[in-house]
Tab-separated table of C-alpha atoms in Angstrom:
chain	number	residue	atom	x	y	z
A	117	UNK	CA	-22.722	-7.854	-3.927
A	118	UNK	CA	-23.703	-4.806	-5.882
A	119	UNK	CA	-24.452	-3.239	-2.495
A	120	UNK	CA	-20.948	-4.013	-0.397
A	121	UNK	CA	-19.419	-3.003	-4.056
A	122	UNK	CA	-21.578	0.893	-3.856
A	123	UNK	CA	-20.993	1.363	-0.306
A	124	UNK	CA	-16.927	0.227	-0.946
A	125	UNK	CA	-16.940	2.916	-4.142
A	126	UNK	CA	-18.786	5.472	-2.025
A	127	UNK	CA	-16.235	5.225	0.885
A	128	UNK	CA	-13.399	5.323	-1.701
A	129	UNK	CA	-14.967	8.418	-3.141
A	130	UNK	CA	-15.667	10.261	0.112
A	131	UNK	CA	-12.076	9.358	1.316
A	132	UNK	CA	-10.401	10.427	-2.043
A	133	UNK	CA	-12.517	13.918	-1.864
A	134	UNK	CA	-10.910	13.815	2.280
A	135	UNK	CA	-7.234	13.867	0.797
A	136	UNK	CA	-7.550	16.782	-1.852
A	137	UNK	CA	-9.386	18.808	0.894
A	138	UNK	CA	-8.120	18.132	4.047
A	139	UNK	CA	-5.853	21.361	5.686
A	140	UNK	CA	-3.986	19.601	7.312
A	141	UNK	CA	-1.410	17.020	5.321
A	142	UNK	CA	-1.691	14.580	8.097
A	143	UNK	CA	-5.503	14.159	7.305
A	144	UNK	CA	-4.880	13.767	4.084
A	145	UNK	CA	-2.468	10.858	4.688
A	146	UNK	CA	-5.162	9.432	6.945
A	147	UNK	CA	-8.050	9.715	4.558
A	148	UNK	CA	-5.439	8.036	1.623
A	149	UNK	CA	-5.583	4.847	3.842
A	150	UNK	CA	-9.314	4.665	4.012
A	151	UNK	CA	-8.844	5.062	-0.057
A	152	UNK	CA	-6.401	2.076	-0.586
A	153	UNK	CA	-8.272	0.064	1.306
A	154	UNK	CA	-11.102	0.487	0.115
A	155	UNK	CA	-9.180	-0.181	-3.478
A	156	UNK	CA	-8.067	-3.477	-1.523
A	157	UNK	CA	-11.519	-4.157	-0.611
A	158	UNK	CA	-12.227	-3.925	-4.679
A	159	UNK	CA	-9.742	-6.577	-5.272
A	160	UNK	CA	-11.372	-8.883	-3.244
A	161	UNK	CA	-14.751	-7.871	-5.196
A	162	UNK	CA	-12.601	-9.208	-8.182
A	163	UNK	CA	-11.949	-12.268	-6.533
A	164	UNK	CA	-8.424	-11.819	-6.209
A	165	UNK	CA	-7.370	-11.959	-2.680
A	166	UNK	CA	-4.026	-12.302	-2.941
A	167	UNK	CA	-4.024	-8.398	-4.724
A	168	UNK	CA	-6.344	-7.486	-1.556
A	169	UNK	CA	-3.479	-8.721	0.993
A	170	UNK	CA	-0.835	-7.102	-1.307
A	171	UNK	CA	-2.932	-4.382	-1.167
A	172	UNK	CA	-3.044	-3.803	2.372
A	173	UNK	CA	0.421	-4.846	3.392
A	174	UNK	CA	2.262	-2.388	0.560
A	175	UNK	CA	0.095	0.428	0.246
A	176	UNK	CA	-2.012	0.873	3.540
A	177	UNK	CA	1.333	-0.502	5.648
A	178	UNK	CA	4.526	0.442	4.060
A	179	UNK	CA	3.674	3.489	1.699
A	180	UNK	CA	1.260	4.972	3.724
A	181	UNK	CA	4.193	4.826	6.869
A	182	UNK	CA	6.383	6.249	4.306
A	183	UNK	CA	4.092	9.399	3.480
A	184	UNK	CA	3.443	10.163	7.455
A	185	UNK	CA	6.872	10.098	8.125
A	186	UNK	CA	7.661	12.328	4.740
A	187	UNK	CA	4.512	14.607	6.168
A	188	UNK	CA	6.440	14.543	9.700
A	189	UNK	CA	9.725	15.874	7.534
A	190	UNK	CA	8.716	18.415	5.334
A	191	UNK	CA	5.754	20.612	7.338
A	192	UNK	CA	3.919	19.385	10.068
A	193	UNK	CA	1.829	22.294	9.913
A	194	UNK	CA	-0.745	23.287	7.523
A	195	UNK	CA	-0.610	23.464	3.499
A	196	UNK	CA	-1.873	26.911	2.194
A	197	UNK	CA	-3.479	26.132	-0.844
A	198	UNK	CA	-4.619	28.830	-2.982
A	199	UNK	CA	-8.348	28.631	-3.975
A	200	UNK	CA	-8.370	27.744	-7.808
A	201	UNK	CA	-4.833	27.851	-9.951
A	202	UNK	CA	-3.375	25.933	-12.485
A	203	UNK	CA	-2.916	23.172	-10.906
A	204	UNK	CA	-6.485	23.080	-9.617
A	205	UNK	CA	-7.936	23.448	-13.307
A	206	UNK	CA	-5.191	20.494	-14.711
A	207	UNK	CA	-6.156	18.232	-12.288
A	208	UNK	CA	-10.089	18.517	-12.597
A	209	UNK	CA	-9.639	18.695	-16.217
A	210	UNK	CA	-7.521	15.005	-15.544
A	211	UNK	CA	-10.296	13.420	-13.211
A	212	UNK	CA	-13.095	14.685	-15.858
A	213	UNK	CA	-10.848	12.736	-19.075
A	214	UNK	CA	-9.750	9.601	-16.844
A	215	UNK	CA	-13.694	9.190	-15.658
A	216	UNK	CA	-14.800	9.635	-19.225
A	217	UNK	CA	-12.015	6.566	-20.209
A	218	UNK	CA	-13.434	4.710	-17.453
A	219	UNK	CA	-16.799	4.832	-19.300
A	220	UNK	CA	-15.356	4.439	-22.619
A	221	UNK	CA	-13.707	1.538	-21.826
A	222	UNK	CA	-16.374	-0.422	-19.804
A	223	UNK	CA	-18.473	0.794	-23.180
A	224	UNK	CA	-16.059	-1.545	-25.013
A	225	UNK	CA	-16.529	-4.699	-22.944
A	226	UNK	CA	-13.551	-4.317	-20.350
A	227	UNK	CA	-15.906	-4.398	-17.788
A	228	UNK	CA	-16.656	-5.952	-13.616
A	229	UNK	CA	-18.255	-9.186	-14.071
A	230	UNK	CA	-18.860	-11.235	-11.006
A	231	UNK	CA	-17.550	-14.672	-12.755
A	232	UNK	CA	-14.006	-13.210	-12.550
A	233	UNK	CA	-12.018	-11.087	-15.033
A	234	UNK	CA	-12.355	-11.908	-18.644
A	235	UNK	CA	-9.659	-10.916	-21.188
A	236	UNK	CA	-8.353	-12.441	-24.327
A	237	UNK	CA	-7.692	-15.755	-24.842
A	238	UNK	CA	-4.046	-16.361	-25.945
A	239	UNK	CA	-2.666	-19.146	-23.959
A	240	UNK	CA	-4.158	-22.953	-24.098
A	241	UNK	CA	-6.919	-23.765	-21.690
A	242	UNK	CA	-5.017	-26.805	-20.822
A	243	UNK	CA	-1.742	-25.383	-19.761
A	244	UNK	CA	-2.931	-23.130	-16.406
A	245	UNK	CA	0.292	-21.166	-16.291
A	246	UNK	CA	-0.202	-19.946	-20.444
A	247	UNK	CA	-3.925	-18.550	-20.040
A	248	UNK	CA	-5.119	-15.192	-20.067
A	249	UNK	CA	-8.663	-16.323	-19.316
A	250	UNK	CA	-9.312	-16.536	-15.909
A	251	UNK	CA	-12.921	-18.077	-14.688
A	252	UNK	CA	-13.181	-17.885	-11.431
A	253	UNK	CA	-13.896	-21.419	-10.906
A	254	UNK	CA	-10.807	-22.655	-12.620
A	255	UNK	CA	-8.734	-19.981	-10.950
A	256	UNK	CA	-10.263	-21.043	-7.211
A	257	UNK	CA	-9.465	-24.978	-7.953
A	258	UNK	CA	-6.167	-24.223	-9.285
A	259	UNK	CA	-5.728	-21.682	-6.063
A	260	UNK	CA	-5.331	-17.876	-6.103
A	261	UNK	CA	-2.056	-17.079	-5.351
A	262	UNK	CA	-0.623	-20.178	-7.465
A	263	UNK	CA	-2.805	-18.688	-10.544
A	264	UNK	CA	-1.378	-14.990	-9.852
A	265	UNK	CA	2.445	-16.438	-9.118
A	266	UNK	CA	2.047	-18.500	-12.341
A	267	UNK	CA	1.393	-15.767	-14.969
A	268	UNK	CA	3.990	-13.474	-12.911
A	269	UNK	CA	6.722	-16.155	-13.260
A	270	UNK	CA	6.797	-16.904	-16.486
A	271	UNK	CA	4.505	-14.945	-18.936
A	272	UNK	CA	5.776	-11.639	-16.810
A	273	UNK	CA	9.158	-13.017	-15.881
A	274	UNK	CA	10.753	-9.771	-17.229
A	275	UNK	CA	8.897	-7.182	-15.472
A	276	UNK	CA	9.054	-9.087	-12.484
A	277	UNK	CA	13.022	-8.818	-12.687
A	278	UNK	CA	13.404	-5.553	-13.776
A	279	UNK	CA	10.972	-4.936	-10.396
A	280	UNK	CA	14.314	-5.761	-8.559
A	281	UNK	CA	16.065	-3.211	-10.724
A	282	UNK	CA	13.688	-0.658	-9.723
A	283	UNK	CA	13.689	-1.349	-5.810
A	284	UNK	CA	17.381	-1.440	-6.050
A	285	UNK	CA	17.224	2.110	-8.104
A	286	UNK	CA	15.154	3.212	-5.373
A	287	UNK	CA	17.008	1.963	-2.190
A	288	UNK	CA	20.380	3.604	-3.861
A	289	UNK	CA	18.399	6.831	-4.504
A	290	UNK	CA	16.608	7.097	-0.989
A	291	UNK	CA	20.139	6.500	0.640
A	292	UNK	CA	22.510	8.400	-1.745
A	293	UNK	CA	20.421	11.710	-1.202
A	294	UNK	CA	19.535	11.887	2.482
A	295	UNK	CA	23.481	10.708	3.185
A	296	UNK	CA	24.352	14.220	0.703
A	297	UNK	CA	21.677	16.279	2.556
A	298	UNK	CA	22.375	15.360	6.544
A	299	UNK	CA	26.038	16.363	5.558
B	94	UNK	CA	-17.958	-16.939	-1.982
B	95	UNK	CA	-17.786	-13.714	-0.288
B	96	UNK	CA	-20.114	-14.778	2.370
B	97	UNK	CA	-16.960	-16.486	4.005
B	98	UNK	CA	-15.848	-12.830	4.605
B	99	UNK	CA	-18.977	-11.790	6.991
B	100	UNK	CA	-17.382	-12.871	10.204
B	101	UNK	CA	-14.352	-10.707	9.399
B	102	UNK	CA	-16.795	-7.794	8.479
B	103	UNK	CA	-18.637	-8.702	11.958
B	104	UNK	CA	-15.537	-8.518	13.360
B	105	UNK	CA	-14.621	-5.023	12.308
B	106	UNK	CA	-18.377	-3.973	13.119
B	107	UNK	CA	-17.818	-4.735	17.074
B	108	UNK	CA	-14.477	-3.131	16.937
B	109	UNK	CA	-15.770	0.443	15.543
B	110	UNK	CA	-18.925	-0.083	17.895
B	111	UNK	CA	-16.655	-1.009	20.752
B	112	UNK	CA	-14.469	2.796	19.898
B	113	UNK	CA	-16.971	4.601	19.575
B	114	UNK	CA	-18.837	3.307	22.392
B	115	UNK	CA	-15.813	3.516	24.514
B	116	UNK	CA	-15.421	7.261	23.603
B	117	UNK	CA	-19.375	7.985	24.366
B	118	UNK	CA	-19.386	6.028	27.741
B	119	UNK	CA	-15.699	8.267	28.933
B	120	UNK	CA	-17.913	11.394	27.821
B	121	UNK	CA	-20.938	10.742	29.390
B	122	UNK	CA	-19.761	9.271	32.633
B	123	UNK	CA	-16.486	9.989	33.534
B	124	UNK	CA	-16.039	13.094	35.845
B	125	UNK	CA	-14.198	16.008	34.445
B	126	UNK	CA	-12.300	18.741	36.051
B	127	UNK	CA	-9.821	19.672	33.521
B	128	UNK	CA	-6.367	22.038	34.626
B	129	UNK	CA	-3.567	23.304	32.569
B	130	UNK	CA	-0.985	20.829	33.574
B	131	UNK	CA	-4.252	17.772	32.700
B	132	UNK	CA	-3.962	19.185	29.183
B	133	UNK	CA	-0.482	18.841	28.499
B	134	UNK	CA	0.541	15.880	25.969
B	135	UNK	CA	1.299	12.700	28.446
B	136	UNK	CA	4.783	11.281	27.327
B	137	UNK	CA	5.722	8.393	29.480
B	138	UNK	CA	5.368	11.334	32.372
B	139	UNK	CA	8.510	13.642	31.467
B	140	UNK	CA	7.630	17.080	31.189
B	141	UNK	CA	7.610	18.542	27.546
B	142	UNK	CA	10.498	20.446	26.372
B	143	UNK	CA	9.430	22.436	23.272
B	144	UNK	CA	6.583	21.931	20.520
B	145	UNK	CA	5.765	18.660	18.691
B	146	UNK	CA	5.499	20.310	15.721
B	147	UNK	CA	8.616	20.328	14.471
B	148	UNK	CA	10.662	18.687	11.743
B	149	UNK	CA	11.641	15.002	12.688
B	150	UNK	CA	14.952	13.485	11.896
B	151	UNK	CA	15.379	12.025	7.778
B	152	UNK	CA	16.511	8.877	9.089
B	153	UNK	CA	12.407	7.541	9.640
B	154	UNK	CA	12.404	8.764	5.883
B	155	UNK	CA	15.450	6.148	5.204
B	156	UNK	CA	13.607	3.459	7.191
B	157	UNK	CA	10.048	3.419	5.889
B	158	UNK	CA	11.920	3.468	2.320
B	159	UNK	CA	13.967	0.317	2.830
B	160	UNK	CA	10.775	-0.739	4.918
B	161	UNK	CA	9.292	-0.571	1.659
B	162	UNK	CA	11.372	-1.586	-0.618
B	163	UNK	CA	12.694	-5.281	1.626
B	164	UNK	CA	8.480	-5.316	2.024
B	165	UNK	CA	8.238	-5.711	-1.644
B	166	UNK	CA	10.489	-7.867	-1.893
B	167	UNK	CA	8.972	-10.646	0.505
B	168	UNK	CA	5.735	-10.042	-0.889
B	169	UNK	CA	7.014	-12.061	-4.216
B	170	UNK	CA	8.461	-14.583	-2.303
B	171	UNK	CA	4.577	-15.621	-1.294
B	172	UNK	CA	3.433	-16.412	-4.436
B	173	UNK	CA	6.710	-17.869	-5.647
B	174	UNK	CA	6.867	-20.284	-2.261
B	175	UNK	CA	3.488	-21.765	-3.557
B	176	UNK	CA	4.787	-23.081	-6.975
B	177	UNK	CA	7.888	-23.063	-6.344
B	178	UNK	CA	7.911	-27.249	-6.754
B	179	UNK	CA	6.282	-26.517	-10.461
B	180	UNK	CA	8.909	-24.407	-11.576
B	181	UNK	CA	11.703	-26.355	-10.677
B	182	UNK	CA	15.606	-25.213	-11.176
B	183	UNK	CA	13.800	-22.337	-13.207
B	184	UNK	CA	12.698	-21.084	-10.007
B	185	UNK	CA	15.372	-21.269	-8.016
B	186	UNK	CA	17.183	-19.322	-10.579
B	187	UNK	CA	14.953	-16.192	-11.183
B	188	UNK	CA	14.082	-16.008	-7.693
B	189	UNK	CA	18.098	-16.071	-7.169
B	190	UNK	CA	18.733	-12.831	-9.940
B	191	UNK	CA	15.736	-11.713	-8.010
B	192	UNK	CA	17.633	-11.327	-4.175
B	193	UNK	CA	20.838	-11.282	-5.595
B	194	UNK	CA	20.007	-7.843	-7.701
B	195	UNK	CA	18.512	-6.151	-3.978
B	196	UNK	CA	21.283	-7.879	-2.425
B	197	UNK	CA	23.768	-5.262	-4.263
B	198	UNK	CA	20.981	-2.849	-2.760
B	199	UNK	CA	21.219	-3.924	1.136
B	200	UNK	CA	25.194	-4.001	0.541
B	201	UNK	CA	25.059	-0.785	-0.719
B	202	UNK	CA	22.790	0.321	2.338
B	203	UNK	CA	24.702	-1.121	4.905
B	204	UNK	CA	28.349	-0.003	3.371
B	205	UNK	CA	26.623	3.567	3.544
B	206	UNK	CA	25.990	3.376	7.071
B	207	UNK	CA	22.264	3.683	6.423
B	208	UNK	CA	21.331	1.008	9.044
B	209	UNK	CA	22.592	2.662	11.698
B	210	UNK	CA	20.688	5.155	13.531
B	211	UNK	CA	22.891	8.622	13.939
């Protein structure tokens, strides 16, 4: 377990490192889908496969289509990057504050445990669709996706229906300004 | 529990071995005697008419973005199809503001003439 987890957080690493440096933008596209799914490969760590297959089908499928054709549109050929800028030194100085989070926080408690994810109790124990404590047991009888579509359904009803806003927001915006542009 | 995963991971194993092995073996043992017209890109066997590397057409951009965004939109119906019996009318309903709100969308999209391919 701990193994398959450092060899899935090495890959993710070394594929991450493959997108800020690649030349070409192509490569860097490429190397992003060895990093999501390795992410998706985390998920299942967490024992939450239905996340892992979400995973996969959105972000190494749809998105990462979406970016090669958006490569394919704006400059097939490639990026020149100047050495060290700005940009460089704000995005360092971001990796260096959201890794020393990371540590803060698993510090605190909010940790990886192998017996699932633990949070706070709010809901009752007996109700499965009004808990926020998830053993993995429990969450494997009850089944997976039923645990994940029972929180999203009604604890997170609203976010799950402003989602809809948001995709509809999006499939307005992604037509309205490529109609105005091919004009 | 993750144990039930090693035939997939298997799986994947022969498949890389079989690649790269595949590559190695064309290397090693196939006969080369390589000519300008070998090293042209092979498309379907029409001759090429200017570079590849140019700007493609913003309609694929239009495509993989409704791609996406219809993609999302199944990927909730999974987990609400598997308690869909528990939740009852209350289901039906949300699930129903759901499609009908990226309904408007795909009206919108195919009033706009962003289905078809120009």
């Amino acid at each position: 377990m701990t193994v398959l987890f450092a060899v899935v957080i090495a890959l993710a690493a070394v594929s991450s490192l493959g997108v800020v440096f690649s030349r070409q933008t192509i490569y860097s596209a490429l190397s992003l889908v060895l990093t999501v799914s390795m992410l998706a490969v985390l998920f299942l760590l967490l024992n939450a496969q239905f996340l892992f297959a979400v995973q996969l089908i959105i972000y190494a499928g749809a998105v990462m289509v979406l970016f090669v054709f958006i490569v394919a549109l704006l400059s097939p050929d490639a990026e020149d990057r100047p050495a060290l800028d700005l940009r460089a030194v704000i995005g360092i100085t971001g990796v260096v504050v959201v890794t020393a989070l990371v540590f803060i926080a698993a510090r605190n408690g909010i940790t990886y445990s192998t017996n699932g994810f633990h949070g706070t109790v709010v809901g009752t124990a007996s109700d499965p669709y009004h808990t926020f404590n998830f053993p993995q047991d429990a969450v494997n009888n009850a089944g997976n996706v039923q645990t994940v579509a029972g929180q999203l359904f009604t604890n997170y009803l609203l976010p799950f229906e402003i989602t809809s806003m948001l995709l509809l927001v999006a499939a307005i915006g992604a037509v309205y300004l490529t109609r105005r542009s091919s004009r | 529990m993750l144990s039930g995963y090693a035939p997939i991971l298997f799986f994947f194993g022969i498949c890389a071995a079989f690649a790269v092995l595949a590559q190695f073996l064309n290397a090693a043992l196939g006969p080369k005697r390589p000519s300008p017209t070998k090293d042209l890109p092979y498309e379907s066997g029409i001759v090429p008419r200017e570079s590849a590397r140019r700007r493609f057409s913003v309609s694929f951009y239009v495509t993989a973005m409704l791609f996406i965004i219809f993609d999302v939109e199944s990927i909730f119906l999974f987990p609400w199809a598997t308690i869909v019996r528990e939740l009852k009318v209350f289901g039906i309903v949300e699930m129903g503001i759901f499609i009908a709100t990226l309904l408007v969308g795909l009206l919108y999209v195919w009033r706009k003439g962003a289905l078809r391919w120009d």
